[in-house]
Amino acid sequence: MLAIIPGANCAGCDYSLLDLGEKAVEVLMAVDIAYWPTAADLKLEDLEKLPDGSVDIVLFEGAVNNDETEEMAKLARRKAKNLVAFGACACFGGIPGLANVASRDGVLQKAYVKTLSTLNPNGVLPSKLTRLGDEELTIPEFLDTVKSLNQVVNVDYYLPGCPPPLKLVADALAAALSGKLPPKGTVFGSMKSVCDECKRVREGKRIMEIKRYHQFIPDPDRCLLEQGIICMGPATRGGCDAVCPTMNVPCRGCMGPTPESQDQGARMLSALSSVVGLEVEAGLGDEEVRKIIEQIKDPLGTFYRYSLPRSILRRVWGARE
Amino acid sequence: MGEVFEPNIVVFACNWCSYAGMDLAGTSRIQYPSNLKVIRVMCSGRINPVFILEAFASGADGVLVTGCHPGDCHYISGNYKTRKRVMLLEKLLEQFGIEKGRLRLEWVSASEGERFASIAREFVEQIRKLGPNRISEELRKEVALV
Ligand code: SF4
Ligand code: SF4
Ligand code: FES
């Protein structure tokens, strides 16, 4: 039996399942669907009624960002024989995890009051309970800190990516169907970095300037990082066949940190420090070096785009909006 | 008035220059505050940014990174790499809400015992003014909730 349970997700992970094409049909023929709100007309009660531990594979999509997704995560764990964090958000917090740059109130203010396109003169914010005459309406309540799935419950397998690469999805499903799942804790992905899968040529060149795409047309065969474009390849786990740099787009890090690193940002920070400036900077003063470093405008948002909740520091602290 | 705040400071020192400089301060009986917890590494280039993030996450109020003066690194370029890492970390830590000034980089040679002691005194005072790093406490609460 298979269940696909959404948390704070965008349903992009569902697409990667449907993109399997004929393979998806094979899988769907081979298993019973216990729950999959995107595609199957089953109710939550149907899932709740099943005995605990009876669903062979549960794919949990999305981060945990409110009390409802937290409950869904716990339900997923209860029902699952094998719980898979499916996609970057479930694995590391992903894009919804970037809400950790602000407090819950800051996020709500921004989304419901301060954005230019919002008209909300009374400053109404979503609240857990709303009364409308005799009716009581409840909606989920946001957490102050967004979490990855394994910060809420134990997770058996990880399948990162935004969305997860088809090949990895197919491999994981095939392993599950044939009863040949790898040891618990396995991350479906490569043990190497995206750079190891990237065909672009690295020449060991240094960069004195950080560049962006609108400023020049990068050489299609050379490493993007060595041309001054921030590419997360060195800090990111492979398994996606480096699709983005292959298509002329820098890697954004959606496969999460490389296996040996605890913190994707720290790894990227080291990698960048090795590429910018010169190997031996005897002739460069602090100010000249700082000038190059200053061109990296948003290290936090760039280095932790998909993994802020799973970083060592987890969120922005202190006075925050 | 409560007690004076005694900051917890982690110092990373490269084996060849800075650690020897600290040793000199000790053998010359130069006084410097006992708030420093020194971790010796072979070269400042060995200091993975993870060490610094972990130090702040586990309760350091300040982190002092030391290494050989430019041109003197025994592995030629370790300290140049460190300079870039620390500059970038300063930016990143500020974004994380860790106040500027809690991370500092200083070059200390083996003969600069006196200089090391005065840097140490100055840094401790600077961190004392900034007060405790509350992040680790909050972080622990956050992790405990999980
Ligand atoms: S940094 Fe990017 S472009 Fe360069 S080799 Fe790595 S993945 Fe490819
Ligand atoms: S290249 Fe990077 S951003 Fe693109 S799919 Fe691979 S890990 Fe994700
Ligand atoms: S050996 Fe001292 S900084 Fe490299």
PDB file of C-alpha atoms in Angstrom, chain A residues 37-221:
ATOM      1  CA  PRO A  37      -5.362  13.945  -2.102  1.00  0.00           C
ATOM      2  CA  THR A  38      -3.839  15.334  -5.310  1.00  0.00           C
ATOM      3  CA  ALA A  39      -4.938  12.369  -7.421  1.00  0.00           C
ATOM      4  CA  ALA A  40      -7.232   9.992  -5.555  1.00  0.00           C
ATOM      5  CA  ASP A  41     -10.654  10.565  -4.065  1.00  0.00           C
ATOM      6  CA  LEU A  42      -9.923   9.218  -0.627  1.00  0.00           C
ATOM      7  CA  LYS A  43     -10.616  10.995   2.631  1.00  0.00           C
ATOM      8  CA  LEU A  44      -8.353  11.476   5.596  1.00  0.00           C
ATOM      9  CA  GLU A  45     -10.680   9.220   7.623  1.00  0.00           C
ATOM     10  CA  ASP A  46      -9.899   6.383   5.236  1.00  0.00           C
ATOM     11  CA  LEU A  47      -6.236   6.709   6.121  1.00  0.00           C
ATOM     12  CA  GLU A  48      -6.920   7.147   9.829  1.00  0.00           C
ATOM     13  CA  LYS A  49      -8.981   3.950   9.889  1.00  0.00           C
ATOM     14  CA  LEU A  50      -6.070   1.817   8.651  1.00  0.00           C
ATOM     15  CA  PRO A  51      -4.073  -0.052  11.309  1.00  0.00           C
ATOM     16  CA  ASP A  52      -0.865   1.672  12.426  1.00  0.00           C
ATOM     17  CA  GLY A  53       2.239   0.597  10.512  1.00  0.00           C
ATOM     18  CA  SER A  54       0.163  -0.930   7.737  1.00  0.00           C
ATOM     19  CA  VAL A  55       1.074   1.366   4.835  1.00  0.00           C
ATOM     20  CA  ASP A  56       4.225  -0.017   3.212  1.00  0.00           C
ATOM     21  CA  ILE A  57       5.435   3.267   1.787  1.00  0.00           C
ATOM     22  CA  VAL A  58       4.401   6.738   2.848  1.00  0.00           C
ATOM     23  CA  LEU A  59       5.818   9.623   0.855  1.00  0.00           C
ATOM     24  CA  PHE A  60       5.594  12.833   2.853  1.00  0.00           C
ATOM     25  CA  GLU A  61       5.825  15.964   0.720  1.00  0.00           C
ATOM     26  CA  GLY A  62       6.541  19.443   1.984  1.00  0.00           C
ATOM     27  CA  ALA A  63       7.871  21.087   5.115  1.00  0.00           C
ATOM     28  CA  VAL A  64       6.170  21.292   8.494  1.00  0.00           C
ATOM     29  CA  ASN A  65       5.034  24.865   8.995  1.00  0.00           C
ATOM     30  CA  ASN A  66       1.760  24.812  10.944  1.00  0.00           C
ATOM     31  CA  ASP A  67      -0.110  22.710  13.481  1.00  0.00           C
ATOM     32  CA  GLU A  68      -1.986  20.863  10.749  1.00  0.00           C
ATOM     33  CA  THR A  69       1.093  19.791   8.773  1.00  0.00           C
ATOM     34  CA  GLU A  70       2.638  18.787  12.113  1.00  0.00           C
ATOM     35  CA  GLU A  71      -0.342  16.494  12.771  1.00  0.00           C
ATOM     36  CA  MET A  72      -0.100  15.121   9.219  1.00  0.00           C
ATOM     37  CA  ALA A  73       3.571  14.332   9.804  1.00  0.00           C
ATOM     38  CA  LYS A  74       2.717  12.413  12.965  1.00  0.00           C
ATOM     39  CA  LEU A  75      -0.097  10.590  11.196  1.00  0.00           C
ATOM     40  CA  ALA A  76       2.272   9.697   8.343  1.00  0.00           C
ATOM     41  CA  ARG A  77       4.708   8.222  10.858  1.00  0.00           C
ATOM     42  CA  ARG A  78       2.018   6.217  12.645  1.00  0.00           C
ATOM     43  CA  LYS A  79       0.644   4.640   9.490  1.00  0.00           C
ATOM     44  CA  ALA A  80       3.948   4.062   7.700  1.00  0.00           C
ATOM     45  CA  LYS A  81       6.076   0.982   7.616  1.00  0.00           C
ATOM     46  CA  ASN A  82       8.582   3.049   5.638  1.00  0.00           C
ATOM     47  CA  LEU A  83       8.393   6.829   5.829  1.00  0.00           C
ATOM     48  CA  VAL A  84      10.089   8.728   3.023  1.00  0.00           C
ATOM     49  CA  ALA A  85      10.858  12.452   3.166  1.00  0.00           C
ATOM     50  CA  PHE A  86       9.945  13.155  -0.433  1.00  0.00           C
ATOM     51  CA  GLY A  87      11.442  16.289  -1.981  1.00  0.00           C
ATOM     52  CA  ALA A  88      13.662  19.097  -0.718  1.00  0.00           C
ATOM     53  CA  CYS A  89      11.007  20.594   1.583  1.00  0.00           C
ATOM     54  CA  ALA A  90      10.395  17.390   3.534  1.00  0.00           C
ATOM     55  CA  CYS A  91      14.133  16.674   3.627  1.00  0.00           C
ATOM     56  CA  PHE A  92      15.505  20.094   4.614  1.00  0.00           C
ATOM     57  CA  GLY A  93      12.622  22.567   4.905  1.00  0.00           C
ATOM     58  CA  GLY A  94      13.030  23.728   1.313  1.00  0.00           C
ATOM     59  CA  ILE A  95      11.581  26.963   0.001  1.00  0.00           C
ATOM     60  CA  PRO A  96       8.894  27.220   2.733  1.00  0.00           C
ATOM     61  CA  GLY A  97      11.809  26.962   5.179  1.00  0.00           C
ATOM     62  CA  LEU A  98      12.997  30.378   4.047  1.00  0.00           C
ATOM     63  CA  ALA A  99      10.204  31.739   6.257  1.00  0.00           C
ATOM     64  CA  ASN A 100      12.752  31.177   9.024  1.00  0.00           C
ATOM     65  CA  VAL A 101      14.323  34.515   8.112  1.00  0.00           C
ATOM     66  CA  ALA A 102      11.352  36.124   9.863  1.00  0.00           C
ATOM     67  CA  SER A 103       9.095  35.455  12.827  1.00  0.00           C
ATOM     68  CA  ARG A 104       5.583  34.093  12.353  1.00  0.00           C
ATOM     69  CA  ASP A 105       4.162  37.586  12.852  1.00  0.00           C
ATOM     70  CA  GLY A 106       6.640  39.035  10.396  1.00  0.00           C
ATOM     71  CA  VAL A 107       5.591  36.510   7.771  1.00  0.00           C
ATOM     72  CA  LEU A 108       1.888  37.181   8.305  1.00  0.00           C
ATOM     73  CA  GLN A 109       2.382  40.953   8.220  1.00  0.00           C
ATOM     74  CA  LYS A 110       4.323  40.682   4.994  1.00  0.00           C
ATOM     75  CA  ALA A 111       1.858  38.343   3.305  1.00  0.00           C
ATOM     76  CA  TYR A 112      -1.412  39.914   4.467  1.00  0.00           C
ATOM     77  CA  VAL A 113      -0.627  43.575   5.089  1.00  0.00           C
ATOM     78  CA  LYS A 114       2.619  44.964   3.760  1.00  0.00           C
ATOM     79  CA  THR A 115       2.871  43.667   0.212  1.00  0.00           C
ATOM     80  CA  LEU A 116       2.045  46.404  -2.284  1.00  0.00           C
ATOM     81  CA  SER A 117      -0.607  44.339  -4.015  1.00  0.00           C
ATOM     82  CA  THR A 118      -2.509  43.745  -0.770  1.00  0.00           C
ATOM     83  CA  LEU A 119      -5.481  45.822   0.283  1.00  0.00           C
ATOM     84  CA  ASN A 120      -6.236  45.079   3.908  1.00  0.00           C
ATOM     85  CA  PRO A 121      -7.141  48.373   5.606  1.00  0.00           C
ATOM     86  CA  ASN A 122      -8.229  46.703   8.857  1.00  0.00           C
ATOM     87  CA  GLY A 123      -5.071  44.621   9.018  1.00  0.00           C
ATOM     88  CA  VAL A 124      -7.005  41.362   9.335  1.00  0.00           C
ATOM     89  CA  LEU A 125      -4.662  38.441   9.895  1.00  0.00           C
ATOM     90  CA  PRO A 126      -5.520  34.765   9.739  1.00  0.00           C
ATOM     91  CA  SER A 127      -6.205  33.438  13.214  1.00  0.00           C
ATOM     92  CA  LYS A 128      -6.830  29.977  14.499  1.00  0.00           C
ATOM     93  CA  LEU A 129     -10.437  30.686  15.377  1.00  0.00           C
ATOM     94  CA  THR A 130     -12.881  33.004  13.642  1.00  0.00           C
ATOM     95  CA  ARG A 131     -16.515  33.510  14.626  1.00  0.00           C
ATOM     96  CA  LEU A 132     -19.031  34.310  11.927  1.00  0.00           C
ATOM     97  CA  GLY A 133     -22.359  34.780  13.654  1.00  0.00           C
ATOM     98  CA  ASP A 134     -23.067  31.413  15.201  1.00  0.00           C
ATOM     99  CA  GLU A 135     -20.473  29.666  13.146  1.00  0.00           C
ATOM    100  CA  GLU A 136     -16.944  28.935  14.354  1.00  0.00           C
ATOM    101  CA  LEU A 137     -14.266  28.574  11.765  1.00  0.00           C
ATOM    102  CA  THR A 138     -10.842  27.147  12.527  1.00  0.00           C
ATOM    103  CA  ILE A 139      -7.781  27.152  10.324  1.00  0.00           C
ATOM    104  CA  PRO A 140      -4.278  25.826  10.957  1.00  0.00           C
ATOM    105  CA  GLU A 141      -1.936  27.985  12.993  1.00  0.00           C
ATOM    106  CA  PHE A 142       1.534  28.825  11.714  1.00  0.00           C
ATOM    107  CA  LEU A 143       4.579  27.748  13.664  1.00  0.00           C
ATOM    108  CA  ASP A 144       7.201  30.359  14.473  1.00  0.00           C
ATOM    109  CA  THR A 145       9.910  28.122  13.005  1.00  0.00           C
ATOM    110  CA  VAL A 146       9.483  25.951   9.926  1.00  0.00           C
ATOM    111  CA  LYS A 147      10.838  22.410  10.279  1.00  0.00           C
ATOM    112  CA  SER A 148      11.969  19.555   8.111  1.00  0.00           C
ATOM    113  CA  LEU A 149      10.095  16.260   8.509  1.00  0.00           C
ATOM    114  CA  ASN A 150      12.865  14.651  10.564  1.00  0.00           C
ATOM    115  CA  GLN A 151      12.702  17.503  13.052  1.00  0.00           C
ATOM    116  CA  VAL A 152       9.193  16.296  13.897  1.00  0.00           C
ATOM    117  CA  VAL A 153       9.240  12.499  13.507  1.00  0.00           C
ATOM    118  CA  ASN A 154      11.724   9.747  12.661  1.00  0.00           C
ATOM    119  CA  VAL A 155      12.292   9.393   8.946  1.00  0.00           C
ATOM    120  CA  ASP A 156      13.374   6.174   7.205  1.00  0.00           C
ATOM    121  CA  TYR A 157      14.426   7.427   3.772  1.00  0.00           C
ATOM    122  CA  TYR A 158      15.219  10.695   2.064  1.00  0.00           C
ATOM    123  CA  LEU A 159      14.548  11.552  -1.552  1.00  0.00           C
ATOM    124  CA  PRO A 160      15.668  15.139  -2.064  1.00  0.00           C
ATOM    125  CA  GLY A 161      15.312  17.462  -5.045  1.00  0.00           C
ATOM    126  CA  CYS A 162      12.946  20.193  -6.096  1.00  0.00           C
ATOM    127  CA  PRO A 163      11.240  18.281  -7.548  1.00  0.00           C
ATOM    128  CA  PRO A 164      12.969  14.931  -6.964  1.00  0.00           C
ATOM    129  CA  PRO A 165      14.769  13.740 -10.115  1.00  0.00           C
ATOM    130  CA  LEU A 166      12.745  11.162 -12.044  1.00  0.00           C
ATOM    131  CA  LYS A 167      15.518   8.593 -12.104  1.00  0.00           C
ATOM    132  CA  LEU A 168      15.779   8.649  -8.321  1.00  0.00           C
ATOM    133  CA  VAL A 169      12.009   8.416  -7.903  1.00  0.00           C
ATOM    134  CA  ALA A 170      11.898   5.437 -10.261  1.00  0.00           C
ATOM    135  CA  ASP A 171      14.805   3.743  -8.448  1.00  0.00           C
ATOM    136  CA  ALA A 172      13.206   4.269  -5.059  1.00  0.00           C
ATOM    137  CA  LEU A 173       9.808   2.982  -6.144  1.00  0.00           C
ATOM    138  CA  ALA A 174      11.367  -0.019  -7.882  1.00  0.00           C
ATOM    139  CA  ALA A 175      13.322  -0.839  -4.719  1.00  0.00           C
ATOM    140  CA  ALA A 176      10.181  -0.549  -2.627  1.00  0.00           C
ATOM    141  CA  LEU A 177       8.064  -2.675  -4.984  1.00  0.00           C
ATOM    142  CA  SER A 178      10.637  -5.444  -5.145  1.00  0.00           C
ATOM    143  CA  GLY A 179      11.082  -5.388  -1.374  1.00  0.00           C
ATOM    144  CA  LYS A 180      14.766  -4.475  -1.786  1.00  0.00           C
ATOM    145  CA  LEU A 181      14.925  -1.227   0.105  1.00  0.00           C
ATOM    146  CA  PRO A 182      18.402  -0.081   1.189  1.00  0.00           C
ATOM    147  CA  PRO A 183      19.274   0.314   4.892  1.00  0.00           C
ATOM    148  CA  LYS A 184      17.150   2.814   6.795  1.00  0.00           C
ATOM    149  CA  GLY A 185      18.523   6.323   6.781  1.00  0.00           C
ATOM    150  CA  THR A 186      19.558   6.088   3.134  1.00  0.00           C
ATOM    151  CA  VAL A 187      19.375   9.224   1.038  1.00  0.00           C
ATOM    152  CA  PHE A 188      18.414   8.441  -2.538  1.00  0.00           C
ATOM    153  CA  GLY A 189      21.018  10.419  -4.437  1.00  0.00           C
ATOM    154  CA  SER A 190      24.696  10.366  -5.220  1.00  0.00           C
ATOM    155  CA  MET A 191      27.456  10.170  -2.624  1.00  0.00           C
ATOM    156  CA  LYS A 192      29.231  12.892  -4.583  1.00  0.00           C
ATOM    157  CA  SER A 193      28.503  16.516  -5.417  1.00  0.00           C
ATOM    158  CA  VAL A 194      26.706  18.062  -8.374  1.00  0.00           C
ATOM    159  CA  CYS A 195      30.125  19.195  -9.671  1.00  0.00           C
ATOM    160  CA  ASP A 196      31.116  15.546  -9.997  1.00  0.00           C
ATOM    161  CA  GLU A 197      28.243  15.030 -12.418  1.00  0.00           C
ATOM    162  CA  CYS A 198      28.679  18.303 -14.278  1.00  0.00           C
ATOM    163  CA  LYS A 199      30.306  18.152 -17.700  1.00  0.00           C
ATOM    164  CA  ARG A 200      31.499  21.746 -17.651  1.00  0.00           C
ATOM    165  CA  VAL A 201      35.266  22.140 -17.679  1.00  0.00           C
ATOM    166  CA  ARG A 202      37.020  23.399 -14.581  1.00  0.00           C
ATOM    167  CA  GLU A 203      40.383  25.008 -15.161  1.00  0.00           C
ATOM    168  CA  GLY A 204      41.195  26.057 -11.622  1.00  0.00           C
ATOM    169  CA  LYS A 205      40.624  29.706 -12.564  1.00  0.00           C
ATOM    170  CA  ARG A 206      40.065  32.331  -9.866  1.00  0.00           C
ATOM    171  CA  ILE A 207      37.406  35.015  -9.998  1.00  0.00           C
ATOM    172  CA  MET A 208      37.829  38.661  -9.087  1.00  0.00           C
ATOM    173  CA  GLU A 209      34.209  39.566  -9.734  1.00  0.00           C
ATOM    174  CA  ILE A 210      30.844  37.959  -8.968  1.00  0.00           C
ATOM    175  CA  LYS A 211      28.624  38.192 -12.023  1.00  0.00           C
ATOM    176  CA  ARG A 212      24.992  37.714 -12.828  1.00  0.00           C
ATOM    177  CA  TYR A 213      23.317  36.427 -15.913  1.00  0.00           C
ATOM    178  CA  HIS A 214      22.130  39.756 -17.290  1.00  0.00           C
ATOM    179  CA  GLN A 215      25.699  41.034 -17.398  1.00  0.00           C
ATOM    180  CA  PHE A 216      27.210  38.629 -19.918  1.00  0.00           C
ATOM    181  CA  ILE A 217      26.736  35.431 -21.858  1.00  0.00           C
ATOM    182  CA  PRO A 218      28.658  32.695 -20.092  1.00  0.00           C
ATOM    183  CA  ASP A 219      30.808  30.265 -22.039  1.00  0.00           C
ATOM    184  CA  PRO A 220      28.612  27.156 -22.477  1.00  0.00           C
ATOM    185  CA  ASP A 221      31.437  24.704 -21.824  1.00  0.00           C
TER     186      ASP A 221
END
